[in-house]
Amino acid sequence: MAVDQRTRKSRLGNPTGGLSGPAIKPITLRLVWESSKAVQIPVVGLGGIETAADVLDYILMGATAVQVGTASFSDPRASERLADDVRMAFFDANLFAINELRGNFLPEIG
Ligand SMILES: Cc1cc2nc3c(=O)[nH]c(=O)nc-3n(C[C@H](O)[C@H](O)[C@H](O)COP(=O)(O)O)c2cc1C
């Protein structure tokens, strides 16, 4: 929610709204991790994806694909840019296939 103290009215029409973007990534990353362990179907990761590192985080947690929402509002070509950046990130990490990363998260600290 968001309120205008001067008018005492909601800044949102409903008057509530959904939360998206980087603020939700720690939560959605956990949900993708838990979901991908629980089901035998592909899981799409999303929530706060802005960089190639975000994409790799979701793949590591078990995502087969990712979706970009909020970042597209500030940069309509975000998905296009990320496709290139992810390719470079894989190259930099000496990874050749998504299978080398997907679901290989190690839950130990460090
Ligand atoms: C303006 C806006 C509209 C959305 N509309 C829908 C929708 O109609 N159906 C849906 O399943 N999710 C909708 N979402 C949620 C997104 O699909 C996504 O789950 C969420 O925004 C998290 O990803 P993000 O942090 O990349 O935005 C919407 C999100 C935003 C910001």
mmCIF file of N, CA and C and ligand atoms in Angstrom:
data_model
loop_
_atom_site.group_PDB
_atom_site.id
_atom_site.type_symbol
_atom_site.label_atom_id
_atom_site.label_comp_id
_atom_site.label_asym_id
_atom_site.label_seq_id
_atom_site.Cartn_x
_atom_site.Cartn_y
_atom_site.Cartn_z
ATOM 1 N N MET A 1 0.842 -1.194 0.000
ATOM 2 C CA MET A 1 0.000 0.000 0.000
ATOM 3 C C MET A 1 0.878 1.245 0.000
ATOM 4 N N ALA A 2 0.324 2.359 -0.412
ATOM 5 C CA ALA A 2 0.995 3.659 -0.353
ATOM 6 C C ALA A 2 -0.093 4.711 -0.206
ATOM 7 N N VAL A 3 0.157 5.672 0.714
ATOM 8 C CA VAL A 3 -0.876 6.663 1.011
ATOM 9 C C VAL A 3 -0.323 8.081 0.857
ATOM 10 N N ASP A 4 -1.161 8.997 0.428
ATOM 11 C CA ASP A 4 -0.809 10.419 0.349
ATOM 12 C C ASP A 4 -1.308 11.075 1.637
ATOM 13 N N GLN A 5 -0.386 11.487 2.505
ATOM 14 C CA GLN A 5 -0.783 12.036 3.806
ATOM 15 C C GLN A 5 -1.602 13.320 3.664
ATOM 16 N N ARG A 6 -1.351 14.097 2.626
ATOM 17 C CA ARG A 6 -2.061 15.369 2.457
ATOM 18 C C ARG A 6 -3.543 15.132 2.147
ATOM 19 N N THR A 7 -3.810 14.238 1.214
ATOM 20 C CA THR A 7 -5.207 13.975 0.829
ATOM 21 C C THR A 7 -5.820 12.830 1.626
ATOM 22 N N ARG A 8 -4.946 12.062 2.303
ATOM 23 C CA ARG A 8 -5.362 10.869 3.051
ATOM 24 C C ARG A 8 -5.951 9.797 2.127
ATOM 25 N N LYS A 9 -5.613 9.924 0.839
ATOM 26 C CA LYS A 9 -6.111 8.955 -0.137
ATOM 27 C C LYS A 9 -5.002 7.994 -0.552
ATOM 28 N N SER A 10 -5.430 6.855 -1.079
ATOM 29 C CA SER A 10 -4.475 5.859 -1.544
ATOM 30 C C SER A 10 -3.758 6.362 -2.797
ATOM 31 N N ARG A 11 -2.486 5.995 -2.904
ATOM 32 C CA ARG A 11 -1.759 6.289 -4.143
ATOM 33 C C ARG A 11 -2.042 5.201 -5.190
ATOM 34 N N LEU A 12 -2.661 4.112 -4.743
ATOM 35 C CA LEU A 12 -2.993 3.008 -5.653
ATOM 36 C C LEU A 12 -4.502 2.914 -5.800
ATOM 37 N N GLY A 13 -4.950 2.495 -6.953
ATOM 38 C CA GLY A 13 -6.370 2.508 -7.248
ATOM 39 C C GLY A 13 -7.229 1.486 -6.521
ATOM 40 N N ASN A 14 -6.644 0.410 -6.051
ATOM 41 C CA ASN A 14 -7.456 -0.757 -5.644
ATOM 42 C C ASN A 14 -8.122 -0.778 -4.251
ATOM 43 N N PRO A 15 -7.612 -0.288 -3.150
ATOM 44 C CA PRO A 15 -6.448 0.580 -2.942
ATOM 45 C C PRO A 15 -5.162 -0.163 -2.589
ATOM 46 N N THR A 16 -5.083 -1.462 -2.848
ATOM 47 C CA THR A 16 -3.823 -2.164 -2.593
ATOM 48 C C THR A 16 -3.236 -2.627 -3.921
ATOM 49 N N GLY A 17 -1.967 -3.014 -3.895
ATOM 50 C CA GLY A 17 -1.325 -3.466 -5.131
ATOM 51 C C GLY A 17 -0.329 -4.573 -4.853
ATOM 52 N N GLY A 18 0.239 -5.128 -5.892
ATOM 53 C CA GLY A 18 1.244 -6.174 -5.737
ATOM 54 C C GLY A 18 2.629 -5.577 -5.622
ATOM 55 N N LEU A 19 3.536 -6.335 -5.021
ATOM 56 C CA LEU A 19 4.937 -5.912 -4.909
ATOM 57 C C LEU A 19 5.752 -6.720 -5.908
ATOM 58 N N SER A 20 6.666 -6.031 -6.603
ATOM 59 C CA SER A 20 7.500 -6.720 -7.591
ATOM 60 C C SER A 20 8.878 -6.097 -7.585
ATOM 61 N N GLY A 21 9.771 -6.596 -8.438
ATOM 62 C CA GLY A 21 11.111 -6.025 -8.547
ATOM 63 C C GLY A 21 12.077 -6.602 -7.520
ATOM 64 N N PRO A 22 13.271 -5.966 -7.385
ATOM 65 C CA PRO A 22 14.348 -6.514 -6.552
ATOM 66 C C PRO A 22 13.931 -6.818 -5.115
ATOM 67 N N ALA A 23 12.951 -6.108 -4.581
ATOM 68 C CA ALA A 23 12.548 -6.322 -3.184
ATOM 69 C C ALA A 23 12.068 -7.745 -2.938
ATOM 70 N N ILE A 24 11.511 -8.389 -3.955
ATOM 71 C CA ILE A 24 10.928 -9.709 -3.727
ATOM 72 C C ILE A 24 11.875 -10.849 -4.093
ATOM 73 N N LYS A 25 13.041 -10.522 -4.650
ATOM 74 C CA LYS A 25 13.903 -11.598 -5.165
ATOM 75 C C LYS A 25 14.315 -12.624 -4.097
ATOM 76 N N PRO A 26 14.677 -12.214 -2.885
ATOM 77 C CA PRO A 26 15.045 -13.249 -1.895
ATOM 78 C C PRO A 26 13.914 -14.235 -1.629
ATOM 79 N N ILE A 27 12.690 -13.744 -1.708
ATOM 80 C CA ILE A 27 11.536 -14.612 -1.445
ATOM 81 C C ILE A 27 11.264 -15.512 -2.646
ATOM 82 N N THR A 28 11.255 -14.932 -3.836
ATOM 83 C CA THR A 28 10.938 -15.723 -5.027
ATOM 84 C C THR A 28 12.050 -16.728 -5.352
ATOM 85 N N LEU A 29 13.285 -16.353 -5.026
ATOM 86 C CA LEU A 29 14.399 -17.291 -5.242
ATOM 87 C C LEU A 29 14.196 -18.539 -4.368
ATOM 88 N N ARG A 30 13.795 -18.306 -3.137
ATOM 89 C CA ARG A 30 13.516 -19.430 -2.233
ATOM 90 C C ARG A 30 12.365 -20.278 -2.781
ATOM 91 N N LEU A 31 11.325 -19.619 -3.269
ATOM 92 C CA LEU A 31 10.163 -20.360 -3.769
ATOM 93 C C LEU A 31 10.513 -21.194 -4.992
ATOM 94 N N VAL A 32 11.384 -20.675 -5.834
ATOM 95 C CA VAL A 32 11.821 -21.442 -7.010
ATOM 96 C C VAL A 32 12.641 -22.646 -6.561
ATOM 97 N N TRP A 33 13.485 -22.447 -5.588
ATOM 98 C CA TRP A 33 14.289 -23.561 -5.042
ATOM 99 C C TRP A 33 13.378 -24.652 -4.494
ATOM 100 N N GLU A 34 12.418 -24.234 -3.656
ATOM 101 C CA GLU A 34 11.516 -25.217 -3.044
ATOM 102 C C GLU A 34 10.622 -25.883 -4.098
ATOM 103 N N SER A 35 10.110 -25.097 -5.035
ATOM 104 C CA SER A 35 9.222 -25.644 -6.066
ATOM 105 C C SER A 35 9.951 -26.644 -6.941
ATOM 106 N N SER A 36 11.150 -26.287 -7.359
ATOM 107 C CA SER A 36 11.850 -27.157 -8.304
ATOM 108 C C SER A 36 12.242 -28.487 -7.667
ATOM 109 N N LYS A 37 12.383 -28.486 -6.342
ATOM 110 C CA LYS A 37 12.659 -29.763 -5.658
ATOM 111 C C LYS A 37 11.389 -30.598 -5.533
ATOM 112 N N ALA A 38 10.228 -29.908 -5.529
ATOM 113 C CA ALA A 38 8.971 -30.586 -5.224
ATOM 114 C C ALA A 38 8.249 -31.137 -6.449
ATOM 115 N N VAL A 39 8.553 -30.623 -7.624
ATOM 116 C CA VAL A 39 7.811 -31.052 -8.820
ATOM 117 C C VAL A 39 8.754 -31.612 -9.878
ATOM 118 N N GLN A 40 8.162 -32.342 -10.801
ATOM 119 C CA GLN A 40 8.956 -32.968 -11.878
ATOM 120 C C GLN A 40 8.741 -32.244 -13.208
ATOM 121 N N ILE A 41 8.181 -31.054 -13.165
ATOM 122 C CA ILE A 41 7.949 -30.277 -14.386
ATOM 123 C C ILE A 41 8.839 -29.039 -14.364
ATOM 124 N N PRO A 42 9.096 -28.433 -15.524
ATOM 125 C CA PRO A 42 9.964 -27.247 -15.547
ATOM 126 C C PRO A 42 9.381 -26.107 -14.708
ATOM 127 N N VAL A 43 10.264 -25.397 -14.014
ATOM 128 C CA VAL A 43 9.853 -24.251 -13.189
ATOM 129 C C VAL A 43 10.408 -22.973 -13.833
ATOM 130 N N VAL A 44 9.546 -21.969 -13.969
ATOM 131 C CA VAL A 44 9.962 -20.670 -14.493
ATOM 132 C C VAL A 44 10.288 -19.761 -13.306
ATOM 133 N N GLY A 45 11.505 -19.212 -13.292
ATOM 134 C CA GLY A 45 11.916 -18.335 -12.205
ATOM 135 C C GLY A 45 11.629 -16.888 -12.540
ATOM 136 N N LEU A 46 11.136 -16.142 -11.571
ATOM 137 C CA LEU A 46 10.923 -14.717 -11.774
ATOM 138 C C LEU A 46 10.812 -14.000 -10.445
ATOM 139 N N GLY A 47 11.074 -12.724 -10.516
ATOM 140 C CA GLY A 47 11.045 -11.877 -9.329
ATOM 141 C C GLY A 47 12.349 -11.103 -9.229
ATOM 142 N N GLY A 48 12.307 -9.830 -9.608
ATOM 143 C CA GLY A 48 13.459 -8.957 -9.422
ATOM 144 C C GLY A 48 14.630 -9.202 -10.350
ATOM 145 N N ILE A 49 14.411 -9.875 -11.458
ATOM 146 C CA ILE A 49 15.538 -10.139 -12.359
ATOM 147 C C ILE A 49 15.905 -8.872 -13.115
ATOM 148 N N GLU A 50 17.161 -8.427 -12.928
ATOM 149 C CA GLU A 50 17.672 -7.222 -13.603
ATOM 150 C C GLU A 50 19.000 -7.494 -14.306
ATOM 151 N N THR A 51 19.741 -8.462 -13.800
ATOM 152 C CA THR A 51 21.089 -8.719 -14.323
ATOM 153 C C THR A 51 21.260 -10.202 -14.654
ATOM 154 N N ALA A 52 22.347 -10.488 -15.381
ATOM 155 C CA ALA A 52 22.667 -11.881 -15.708
ATOM 156 C C ALA A 52 22.906 -12.684 -14.431
ATOM 157 N N ALA A 53 23.477 -12.037 -13.420
ATOM 158 C CA ALA A 53 23.717 -12.740 -12.148
ATOM 159 C C ALA A 53 22.395 -13.186 -11.534
ATOM 160 N N ASP A 54 21.367 -12.352 -11.671
ATOM 161 C CA ASP A 54 20.042 -12.747 -11.161
ATOM 162 C C ASP A 54 19.559 -13.999 -11.896
ATOM 163 N N VAL A 55 19.715 -14.023 -13.207
ATOM 164 C CA VAL A 55 19.265 -15.163 -14.011
ATOM 165 C C VAL A 55 19.999 -16.431 -13.563
ATOM 166 N N LEU A 56 21.318 -16.323 -13.390
ATOM 167 C CA LEU A 56 22.102 -17.491 -12.975
ATOM 168 C C LEU A 56 21.671 -17.981 -11.589
ATOM 169 N N ASP A 57 21.307 -17.033 -10.713
ATOM 170 C CA ASP A 57 20.825 -17.432 -9.382
ATOM 171 C C ASP A 57 19.601 -18.334 -9.510
ATOM 172 N N TYR A 58 18.655 -17.925 -10.362
ATOM 173 C CA TYR A 58 17.423 -18.715 -10.515
ATOM 174 C C TYR A 58 17.707 -20.073 -11.155
ATOM 175 N N ILE A 59 18.611 -20.105 -12.114
ATOM 176 C CA ILE A 59 18.939 -21.388 -12.751
ATOM 177 C C ILE A 59 19.584 -22.323 -11.735
ATOM 178 N N LEU A 60 20.491 -21.751 -10.914
ATOM 179 C CA LEU A 60 21.146 -22.549 -9.875
ATOM 180 C C LEU A 60 20.119 -23.151 -8.919
ATOM 181 N N MET A 61 19.036 -22.420 -8.659
ATOM 182 C CA MET A 61 17.987 -22.908 -7.756
ATOM 183 C C MET A 61 17.065 -23.918 -8.435
ATOM 184 N N GLY A 62 17.250 -24.124 -9.743
ATOM 185 C CA GLY A 62 16.470 -25.144 -10.427
ATOM 186 C C GLY A 62 15.559 -24.653 -11.531
ATOM 187 N N ALA A 63 15.568 -23.342 -11.809
ATOM 188 C CA ALA A 63 14.695 -22.829 -12.869
ATOM 189 C C ALA A 63 15.167 -23.299 -14.240
ATOM 190 N N THR A 64 14.187 -23.614 -15.086
ATOM 191 C CA THR A 64 14.479 -24.010 -16.467
ATOM 192 C C THR A 64 14.447 -22.792 -17.390
ATOM 193 N N ALA A 65 13.617 -21.819 -17.040
ATOM 194 C CA ALA A 65 13.511 -20.578 -17.799
ATOM 195 C C ALA A 65 13.263 -19.452 -16.802
ATOM 196 N N VAL A 66 13.401 -18.220 -17.252
ATOM 197 C CA VAL A 66 13.126 -17.083 -16.379
ATOM 198 C C VAL A 66 12.230 -16.079 -17.109
ATOM 199 N N GLN A 67 11.634 -15.202 -16.322
ATOM 200 C CA GLN A 67 10.754 -14.166 -16.868
ATOM 201 C C GLN A 67 11.191 -12.821 -16.302
ATOM 202 N N VAL A 68 11.106 -11.792 -17.118
ATOM 203 C CA VAL A 68 11.481 -10.441 -16.684
ATOM 204 C C VAL A 68 10.251 -9.551 -16.735
ATOM 205 N N GLY A 69 9.872 -8.986 -15.619
ATOM 206 C CA GLY A 69 8.687 -8.127 -15.553
ATOM 207 C C GLY A 69 9.060 -6.684 -15.323
ATOM 208 N N THR A 70 9.245 -6.324 -14.067
ATOM 209 C CA THR A 70 9.449 -4.929 -13.659
ATOM 210 C C THR A 70 10.619 -4.259 -14.385
ATOM 211 N N ALA A 71 11.723 -4.978 -14.577
ATOM 212 C CA ALA A 71 12.895 -4.381 -15.226
ATOM 213 C C ALA A 71 12.568 -3.907 -16.642
ATOM 214 N N SER A 72 11.547 -4.495 -17.263
ATOM 215 C CA SER A 72 11.163 -4.094 -18.620
ATOM 216 C C SER A 72 10.517 -2.705 -18.653
ATOM 217 N N PHE A 73 10.041 -2.241 -17.488
ATOM 218 C CA PHE A 73 9.430 -0.904 -17.464
ATOM 219 C C PHE A 73 10.489 0.191 -17.579
ATOM 220 N N SER A 74 11.634 -0.010 -16.905
ATOM 221 C CA SER A 74 12.704 0.995 -17.010
ATOM 222 C C SER A 74 13.554 0.772 -18.254
ATOM 223 N N ASP A 75 13.602 -0.456 -18.747
ATOM 224 C CA ASP A 75 14.375 -0.768 -19.956
ATOM 225 C C ASP A 75 13.596 -1.781 -20.784
ATOM 226 N N PRO A 76 12.835 -1.311 -21.767
ATOM 227 C CA PRO A 76 12.017 -2.231 -22.562
ATOM 228 C C PRO A 76 12.823 -3.313 -23.279
ATOM 229 N N ARG A 77 14.131 -3.116 -23.404
ATOM 230 C CA ARG A 77 14.962 -4.124 -24.064
ATOM 231 C C ARG A 77 15.724 -4.982 -23.058
ATOM 232 N N ALA A 78 15.249 -4.983 -21.818
ATOM 233 C CA ALA A 78 15.957 -5.711 -20.748
ATOM 234 C C ALA A 78 16.150 -7.187 -21.097
ATOM 235 N N SER A 79 15.102 -7.833 -21.613
ATOM 236 C CA SER A 79 15.212 -9.273 -21.913
ATOM 237 C C SER A 79 16.265 -9.533 -22.986
ATOM 238 N N GLU A 80 16.251 -8.664 -23.990
ATOM 239 C CA GLU A 80 17.221 -8.783 -25.088
ATOM 240 C C GLU A 80 18.653 -8.644 -24.545
ATOM 241 N N ARG A 81 18.848 -7.604 -23.707
ATOM 242 C CA ARG A 81 20.159 -7.358 -23.103
ATOM 243 C C ARG A 81 20.566 -8.550 -22.236
ATOM 244 N N LEU A 82 19.626 -9.065 -21.474
ATOM 245 C CA LEU A 82 19.942 -10.180 -20.575
ATOM 246 C C LEU A 82 20.330 -11.429 -21.344
ATOM 247 N N ALA A 83 19.689 -11.662 -22.475
ATOM 248 C CA ALA A 83 20.033 -12.848 -23.273
ATOM 249 C C ALA A 83 21.514 -12.796 -23.658
ATOM 250 N N ASP A 84 21.988 -11.616 -24.055
ATOM 251 C CA ASP A 84 23.411 -11.459 -24.388
ATOM 252 C C ASP A 84 24.277 -11.585 -23.143
ATOM 253 N N ASP A 85 23.857 -10.893 -22.064
ATOM 254 C CA ASP A 85 24.659 -10.889 -20.839
ATOM 255 C C ASP A 85 24.769 -12.287 -20.227
ATOM 256 N N VAL A 86 23.695 -13.060 -20.309
ATOM 257 C CA VAL A 86 23.725 -14.416 -19.750
ATOM 258 C C VAL A 86 24.695 -15.285 -20.548
ATOM 259 N N ARG A 87 24.691 -15.108 -21.853
ATOM 260 C CA ARG A 87 25.632 -15.849 -22.706
ATOM 261 C C ARG A 87 27.069 -15.550 -22.256
ATOM 262 N N MET A 88 27.342 -14.264 -22.026
ATOM 263 C CA MET A 88 28.687 -13.850 -21.586
ATOM 264 C C MET A 88 28.994 -14.396 -20.179
ATOM 265 N N ALA A 89 28.000 -14.365 -19.308
ATOM 266 C CA ALA A 89 28.201 -14.854 -17.931
ATOM 267 C C ALA A 89 28.533 -16.340 -17.936
ATOM 268 N N PHE A 90 27.867 -17.111 -18.813
ATOM 269 C CA PHE A 90 28.163 -18.536 -18.946
ATOM 270 C C PHE A 90 29.603 -18.725 -19.430
ATOM 271 N N PHE A 91 29.973 -17.930 -20.402
ATOM 272 C CA PHE A 91 31.315 -17.998 -20.962
ATOM 273 C C PHE A 91 32.346 -17.689 -19.865
ATOM 274 N N ASP A 92 32.110 -16.605 -19.116
ATOM 275 C CA ASP A 92 33.030 -16.187 -18.049
ATOM 276 C C ASP A 92 33.165 -17.248 -16.960
ATOM 277 N N ALA A 93 32.074 -17.996 -16.727
ATOM 278 C CA ALA A 93 32.089 -19.020 -15.673
ATOM 279 C C ALA A 93 32.522 -20.387 -16.204
ATOM 280 N N ASN A 94 32.998 -20.414 -17.464
ATOM 281 C CA ASN A 94 33.396 -21.678 -18.098
ATOM 282 C C ASN A 94 32.275 -22.701 -18.120
ATOM 283 N N LEU A 95 31.055 -22.215 -18.296
ATOM 284 C CA LEU A 95 29.897 -23.106 -18.404
ATOM 285 C C LEU A 95 29.519 -23.208 -19.874
ATOM 286 N N PHE A 96 29.134 -24.417 -20.289
ATOM 287 C CA PHE A 96 28.788 -24.611 -21.690
ATOM 288 C C PHE A 96 27.316 -24.925 -21.880
ATOM 289 N N ALA A 97 26.684 -25.452 -20.850
ATOM 290 C CA ALA A 97 25.264 -25.810 -20.961
ATOM 291 C C ALA A 97 24.547 -25.478 -19.660
ATOM 292 N N ILE A 98 23.278 -25.149 -19.777
ATOM 293 C CA ILE A 98 22.467 -24.784 -18.618
ATOM 294 C C ILE A 98 22.416 -25.929 -17.612
ATOM 295 N N ASN A 99 22.498 -27.170 -18.110
ATOM 296 C CA ASN A 99 22.434 -28.337 -17.227
ATOM 297 C C ASN A 99 23.597 -28.395 -16.234
ATOM 298 N N GLU A 100 24.695 -27.722 -16.563
ATOM 299 C CA GLU A 100 25.838 -27.723 -15.650
ATOM 300 C C GLU A 100 25.541 -26.894 -14.401
ATOM 301 N N LEU A 101 24.549 -26.021 -14.495
ATOM 302 C CA LEU A 101 24.232 -25.108 -13.398
ATOM 303 C C LEU A 101 22.893 -25.426 -12.742
ATOM 304 N N ARG A 102 21.930 -25.827 -13.558
ATOM 305 C CA ARG A 102 20.548 -25.922 -13.081
ATOM 306 C C ARG A 102 20.364 -26.893 -11.916
ATOM 307 N N GLY A 103 19.832 -26.348 -10.820
ATOM 308 C CA GLY A 103 19.506 -27.175 -9.660
ATOM 309 C C GLY A 103 20.708 -27.616 -8.857
ATOM 310 N N ASN A 104 21.886 -27.081 -9.164
ATOM 311 C CA ASN A 104 23.088 -27.534 -8.468
ATOM 312 C C ASN A 104 23.453 -26.677 -7.266
ATOM 313 N N PHE A 105 22.485 -25.976 -6.716
ATOM 314 C CA PHE A 105 22.697 -25.162 -5.520
ATOM 315 C C PHE A 105 23.121 -26.049 -4.351
ATOM 316 N N LEU A 106 24.148 -25.598 -3.601
ATOM 317 C CA LEU A 106 24.597 -26.309 -2.402
ATOM 318 C C LEU A 106 24.119 -25.516 -1.196
ATOM 319 N N PRO A 107 23.199 -26.029 -0.406
ATOM 320 C CA PRO A 107 22.588 -25.245 0.657
ATOM 321 C C PRO A 107 23.503 -24.898 1.833
ATOM 322 N N GLU A 108 24.726 -25.444 1.865
ATOM 323 C CA GLU A 108 25.624 -25.092 2.967
ATOM 324 C C GLU A 108 25.988 -23.612 2.885
ATOM 325 N N ILE A 109 26.307 -23.009 4.015
ATOM 326 C CA ILE A 109 26.684 -21.598 4.022
ATOM 327 C C ILE A 109 28.066 -21.440 3.415
ATOM 328 N N GLY A 110 28.296 -20.272 2.812
ATOM 329 C CA GLY A 110 29.592 -19.982 2.211
ATOM 330 C C GLY A 110 29.379 -19.618 0.808
HETATM 331 C C1 LIG B 1 2.360 -3.947 -13.870
HETATM 332 C C2 LIG B 1 2.365 -5.418 -13.603
HETATM 333 C C3 LIG B 1 1.343 -6.200 -14.079
HETATM 334 C C4 LIG B 1 1.305 -7.576 -13.844
HETATM 335 N N1 LIG B 1 0.294 -8.324 -14.346
HETATM 336 C C5 LIG B 1 0.281 -9.654 -14.122
HETATM 337 C C6 LIG B 1 -0.758 -10.468 -14.653
HETATM 338 O O1 LIG B 1 -1.697 -9.983 -15.301
HETATM 339 N N2 LIG B 1 -0.743 -11.807 -14.415
HETATM 340 C C7 LIG B 1 0.282 -12.385 -13.681
HETATM 341 O O2 LIG B 1 0.271 -13.611 -13.499
HETATM 342 N N3 LIG B 1 1.269 -11.640 -13.182
HETATM 343 C C8 LIG B 1 1.298 -10.302 -13.382
HETATM 344 N N4 LIG B 1 2.318 -9.550 -12.856
HETATM 345 C C9 LIG B 1 3.335 -10.229 -12.053
HETATM 346 C C10 LIG B 1 4.574 -10.556 -12.880
HETATM 347 O O3 LIG B 1 4.265 -11.538 -13.846
HETATM 348 C C11 LIG B 1 5.698 -11.091 -11.999
HETATM 349 O O4 LIG B 1 5.269 -12.268 -11.357
HETATM 350 C C12 LIG B 1 6.150 -10.156 -10.928
HETATM 351 O O5 LIG B 1 6.069 -8.830 -11.348
HETATM 352 C C13 LIG B 1 7.567 -10.502 -10.442
HETATM 353 O O6 LIG B 1 8.530 -10.347 -11.456
HETATM 354 P P1 LIG B 1 9.356 -8.976 -11.635
HETATM 355 O O7 LIG B 1 9.987 -8.655 -10.286
HETATM 356 O O8 LIG B 1 10.341 -9.244 -12.723
HETATM 357 O O9 LIG B 1 8.351 -7.928 -12.015
HETATM 358 C C14 LIG B 1 2.355 -8.177 -13.090
HETATM 359 C C15 LIG B 1 3.398 -7.365 -12.624
HETATM 360 C C16 LIG B 1 3.403 -6.012 -12.852
HETATM 361 C C17 LIG B 1 4.559 -5.177 -12.305
#
